[in-house]
XYZ file of C-alpha atoms in Angstrom:
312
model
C 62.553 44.996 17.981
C 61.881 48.295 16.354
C 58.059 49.379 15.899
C 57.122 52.206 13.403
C 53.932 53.547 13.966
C 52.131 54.993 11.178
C 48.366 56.641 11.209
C 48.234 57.508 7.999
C 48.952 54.770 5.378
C 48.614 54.271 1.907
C 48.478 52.599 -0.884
C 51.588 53.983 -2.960
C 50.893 53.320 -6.898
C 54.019 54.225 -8.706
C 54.114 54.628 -12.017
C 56.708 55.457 -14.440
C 55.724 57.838 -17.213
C 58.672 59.012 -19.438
C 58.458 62.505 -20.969
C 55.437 63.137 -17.833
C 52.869 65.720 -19.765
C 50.615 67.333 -17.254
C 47.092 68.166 -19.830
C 48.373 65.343 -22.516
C 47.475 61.721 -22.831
C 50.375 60.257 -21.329
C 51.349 56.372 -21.429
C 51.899 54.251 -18.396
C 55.800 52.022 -19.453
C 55.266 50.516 -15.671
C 53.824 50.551 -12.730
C 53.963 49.061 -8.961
C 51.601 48.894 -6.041
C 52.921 48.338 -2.148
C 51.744 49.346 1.188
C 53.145 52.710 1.784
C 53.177 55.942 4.278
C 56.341 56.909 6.118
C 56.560 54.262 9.197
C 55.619 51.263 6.739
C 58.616 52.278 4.494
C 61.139 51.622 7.348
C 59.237 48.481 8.214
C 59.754 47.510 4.667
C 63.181 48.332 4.990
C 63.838 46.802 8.532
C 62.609 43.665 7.080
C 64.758 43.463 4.039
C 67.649 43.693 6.655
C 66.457 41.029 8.588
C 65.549 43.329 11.967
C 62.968 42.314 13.705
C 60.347 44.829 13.330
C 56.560 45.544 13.775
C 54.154 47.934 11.636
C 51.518 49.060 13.641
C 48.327 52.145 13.136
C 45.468 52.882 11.415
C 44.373 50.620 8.349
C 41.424 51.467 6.014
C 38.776 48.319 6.567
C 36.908 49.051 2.976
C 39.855 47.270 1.137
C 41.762 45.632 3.800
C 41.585 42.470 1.954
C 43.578 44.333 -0.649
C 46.052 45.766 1.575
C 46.363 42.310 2.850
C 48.155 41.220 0.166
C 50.522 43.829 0.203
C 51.766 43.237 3.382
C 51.910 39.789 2.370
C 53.957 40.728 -0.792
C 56.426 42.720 1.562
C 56.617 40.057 4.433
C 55.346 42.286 6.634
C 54.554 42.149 10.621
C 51.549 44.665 11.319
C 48.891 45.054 14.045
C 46.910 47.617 12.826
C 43.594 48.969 13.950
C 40.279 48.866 11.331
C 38.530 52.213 10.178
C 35.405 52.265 8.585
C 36.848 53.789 5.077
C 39.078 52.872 2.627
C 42.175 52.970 2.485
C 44.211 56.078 0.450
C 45.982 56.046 -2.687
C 49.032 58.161 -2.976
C 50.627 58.036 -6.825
C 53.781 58.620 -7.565
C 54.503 59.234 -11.572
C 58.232 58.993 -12.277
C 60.107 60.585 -15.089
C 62.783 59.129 -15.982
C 63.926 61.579 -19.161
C 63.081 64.461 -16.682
C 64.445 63.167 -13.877
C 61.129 64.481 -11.600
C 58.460 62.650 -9.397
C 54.935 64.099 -8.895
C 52.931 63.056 -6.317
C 49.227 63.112 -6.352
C 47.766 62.338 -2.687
C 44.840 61.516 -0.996
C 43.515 63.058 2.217
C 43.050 59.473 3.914
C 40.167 58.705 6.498
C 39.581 60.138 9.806
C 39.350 58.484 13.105
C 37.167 58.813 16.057
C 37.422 59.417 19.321
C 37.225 55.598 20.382
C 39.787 54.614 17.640
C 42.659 57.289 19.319
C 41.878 55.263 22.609
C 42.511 51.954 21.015
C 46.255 53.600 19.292
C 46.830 54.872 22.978
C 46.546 51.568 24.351
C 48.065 49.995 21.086
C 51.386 52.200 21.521
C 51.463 51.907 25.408
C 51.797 47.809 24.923
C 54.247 47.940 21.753
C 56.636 50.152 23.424
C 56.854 48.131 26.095
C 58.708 45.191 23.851
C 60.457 47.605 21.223
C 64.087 49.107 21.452
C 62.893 51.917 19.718
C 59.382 53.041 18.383
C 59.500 55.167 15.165
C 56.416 57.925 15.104
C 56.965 58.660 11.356
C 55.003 60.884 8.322
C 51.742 62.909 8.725
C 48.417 62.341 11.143
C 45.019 61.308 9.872
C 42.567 63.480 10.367
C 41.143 63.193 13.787
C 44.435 63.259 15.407
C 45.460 66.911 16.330
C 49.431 68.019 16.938
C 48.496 68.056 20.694
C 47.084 64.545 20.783
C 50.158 63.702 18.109
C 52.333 65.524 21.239
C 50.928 63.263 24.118
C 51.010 59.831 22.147
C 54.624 60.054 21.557
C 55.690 61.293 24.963
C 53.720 58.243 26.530
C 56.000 56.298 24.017
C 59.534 58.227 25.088
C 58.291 56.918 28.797
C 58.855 53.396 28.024
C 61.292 53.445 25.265
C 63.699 55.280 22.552
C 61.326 57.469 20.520
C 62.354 58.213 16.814
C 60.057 61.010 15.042
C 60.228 61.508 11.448
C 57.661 64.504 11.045
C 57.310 67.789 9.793
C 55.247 71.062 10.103
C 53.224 71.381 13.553
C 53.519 67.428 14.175
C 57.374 67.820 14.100
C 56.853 70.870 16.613
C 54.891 69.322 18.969
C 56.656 65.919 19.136
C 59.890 68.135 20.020
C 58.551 68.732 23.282
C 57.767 64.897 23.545
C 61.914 64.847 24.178
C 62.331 62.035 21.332
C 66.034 60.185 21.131
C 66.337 60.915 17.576
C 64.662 63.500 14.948
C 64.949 63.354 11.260
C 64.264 66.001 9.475
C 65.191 66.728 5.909
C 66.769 70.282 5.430
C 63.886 72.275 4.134
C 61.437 70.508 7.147
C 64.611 71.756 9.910
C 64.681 74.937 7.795
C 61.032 75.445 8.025
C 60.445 74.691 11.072
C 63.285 76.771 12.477
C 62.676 79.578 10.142
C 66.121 79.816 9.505
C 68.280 79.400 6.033
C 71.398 77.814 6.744
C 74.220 78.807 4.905
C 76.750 76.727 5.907
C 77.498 73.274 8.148
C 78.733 74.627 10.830
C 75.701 77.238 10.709
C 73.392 74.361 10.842
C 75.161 71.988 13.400
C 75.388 75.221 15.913
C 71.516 75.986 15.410
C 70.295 72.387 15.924
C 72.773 71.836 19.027
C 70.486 74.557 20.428
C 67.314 72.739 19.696
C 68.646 69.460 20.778
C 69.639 70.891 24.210
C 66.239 72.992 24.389
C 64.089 69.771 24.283
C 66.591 66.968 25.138
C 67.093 65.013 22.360
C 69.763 62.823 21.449
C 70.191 63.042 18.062
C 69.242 64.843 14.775
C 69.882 62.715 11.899
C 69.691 65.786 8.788
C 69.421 64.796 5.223
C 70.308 66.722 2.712
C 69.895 65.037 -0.724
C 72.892 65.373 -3.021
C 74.721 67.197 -0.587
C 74.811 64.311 1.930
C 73.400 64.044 5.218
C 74.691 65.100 8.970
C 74.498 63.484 12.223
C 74.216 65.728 15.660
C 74.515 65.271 18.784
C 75.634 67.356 22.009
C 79.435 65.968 21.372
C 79.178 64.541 17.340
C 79.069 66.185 14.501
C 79.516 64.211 11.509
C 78.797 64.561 7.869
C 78.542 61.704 5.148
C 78.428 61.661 1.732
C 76.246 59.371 -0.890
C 76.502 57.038 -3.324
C 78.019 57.519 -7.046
C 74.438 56.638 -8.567
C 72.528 57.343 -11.460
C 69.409 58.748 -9.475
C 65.901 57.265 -10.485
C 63.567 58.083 -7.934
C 63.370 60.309 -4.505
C 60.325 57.437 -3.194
C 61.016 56.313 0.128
C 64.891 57.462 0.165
C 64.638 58.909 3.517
C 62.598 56.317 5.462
C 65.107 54.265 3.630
C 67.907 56.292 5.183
C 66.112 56.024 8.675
C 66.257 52.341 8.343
C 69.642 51.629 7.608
C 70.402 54.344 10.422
C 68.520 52.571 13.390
C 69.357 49.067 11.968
C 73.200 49.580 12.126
C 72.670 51.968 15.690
C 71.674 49.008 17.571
C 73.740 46.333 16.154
C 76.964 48.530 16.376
C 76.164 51.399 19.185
C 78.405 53.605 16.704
C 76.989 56.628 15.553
C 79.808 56.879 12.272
C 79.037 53.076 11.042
C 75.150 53.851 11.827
C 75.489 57.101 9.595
C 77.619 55.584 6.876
C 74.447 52.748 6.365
C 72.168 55.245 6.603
C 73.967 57.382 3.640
C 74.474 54.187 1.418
C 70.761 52.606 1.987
C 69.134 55.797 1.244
C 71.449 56.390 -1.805
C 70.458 53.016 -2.885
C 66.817 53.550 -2.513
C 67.581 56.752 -4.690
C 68.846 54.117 -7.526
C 66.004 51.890 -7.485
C 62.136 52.349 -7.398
C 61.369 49.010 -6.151
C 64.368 49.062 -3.252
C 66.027 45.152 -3.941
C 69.262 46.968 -4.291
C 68.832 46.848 -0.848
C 68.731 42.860 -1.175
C 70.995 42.534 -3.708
C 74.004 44.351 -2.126
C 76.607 43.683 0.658
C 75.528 46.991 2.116
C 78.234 46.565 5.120
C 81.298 46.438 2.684
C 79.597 49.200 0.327
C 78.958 51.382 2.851
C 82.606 51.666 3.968
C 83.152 53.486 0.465
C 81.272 56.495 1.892
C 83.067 59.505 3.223
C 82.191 60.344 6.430
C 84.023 63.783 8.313
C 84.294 65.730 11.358
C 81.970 69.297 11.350
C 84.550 71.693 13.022
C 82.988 74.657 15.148
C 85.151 77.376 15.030
């Protein structure tokens, strides 16, 4: 089983808005409400792939019964634990003429000191069941990058920890020594401080940071320009999808997904990447992700180009 842990959920509203006019009465053509924040997402995608997978965190308690029936809707698996507040709301408005997403999103609630007790003991008794444990997207407030730090490395003592973060979260969870990172480019960039200028640039730079904090893997995506796996002896690259892209929503959870779910059915890192790189170029093509359903995604994702990084 693979657990995502998420502490700061929310309820995603997408809407599609063509010709998006920010100061102009714009009209709504559709719109869609699920359960959202980072380690949901994979859920939601675990699920769709038929792994066995639990969503657990923080849940607003104002309009649980809400949020109920989106995890319904999704088929969700969750133990989460109650705060007295609502719920966020994160929107999304798509443009589909301008090809562009805005997001406008919500601070969320904040916790208590009795409530991070509860997620310690909540985390210490999921890992104990779960192949991996996925510590994925921002921190509510009440949590700080220290107390992020210490949850995941009593995680990493029991099983595989994935971590999905970025700015002082993804910094702190380093030293956690998780099996996996996924960062996006401009996240590695930022947090390295470094502009890479070429593959091999970025492959030799993470190897460094790998080694430094001993971690497995860095699984790097890179939006059009495809996405790299990294370990102490791998290098790979993959490419995407020939789609039509809608929507950005989700397409790296997505990605993580497909990643983990074809890891630990195959133990090989090339057939793990190449799902990865289709699933998140799927999720790309489709705001509401049943491409995912509709698709043979093991015979697709053979289509997708996957090479050796040479270091000089």
């Amino acid at each position: 089983m693979i657990t995502t842990v998420t502490f700061n959920p929310a309820i995603d509203k997408t809407i599609t808005v063509p010709s998006f006019t920010p100061g102009a009465v714009n009209r709504v053509l559709q719109g869609v409400e699920s359960l959202g924040g980072k380690g949901i997402n994979v859920s939601k995608v675990l699920q769709m792939l038929n792994h066995p997978t639990t969503a657990i965190g923080f849940i607003g308690e104002r309009n649980y019964a809400f949020v109920q029936t989106l995890i319904k809707q999704d088929n969700l698996t969750t133990d989460f634990i109650l705060v007295d507040a609502p719920t966020r709301t994160n929107t999304k408005i798509i443009d589909p003429i301008q090809k562009s997403t805005t997001d406008v999103n919500e601070l969320g609630f904040t916790v208590n000191e009795t409530q991070v007790d509860q997620m310690t003991l909540l985390i210490n008794r999921y890992a104990k069941r779960s192949e991996l444990m996925v510590f994925s997207g921002s921190v509510c407030k009440g949590i700080s990058a220290q107390e992020f730090k210490t949850l995941v490395s009593l995680a990493s003592t029991v099983t595989k920890v994935v971590l999905d973060a970025d700015g002082d979260i993804l910094r702190e969870g380093l030293k956690a020594a998780p099996f996996l990172i996924k960062p996006n480019i401009h996240e590695l960039e930022a947090l390295l401080d470094t502009h890479f200028t070429t593959d091999q640039h970025l492959v030799v730079v993470v190897r460094r940071l790998l080694a430094e904090h001993g971690i497995t893997y860095a699984l790097v995506s890179m939006g059009e320009a495809g996405s790299l796996l990294i370990g102490r002896d791998i290098a790979l690259k993959a490419g995407i999808l020939p789609i039509e892209p809608v929507s950005t929503v989700g397409a790296g959870d997505s990605m993580l997904a497909g990643f983990l779910n074809a890891f630990l059915q195959t133990h090989d890192p090339k057939i793990a990447l190449q799902h990865a790189a289709c699933i998140g170029s799927l999720a790309v093509a489709s705001i509401t992700m049943e491409a995912i359903e509709r698709v043979n995604i093991r015979a697709l994702s053979t289509s997708i180009p996957v090479t050796d990084v040479t270091i000089g």
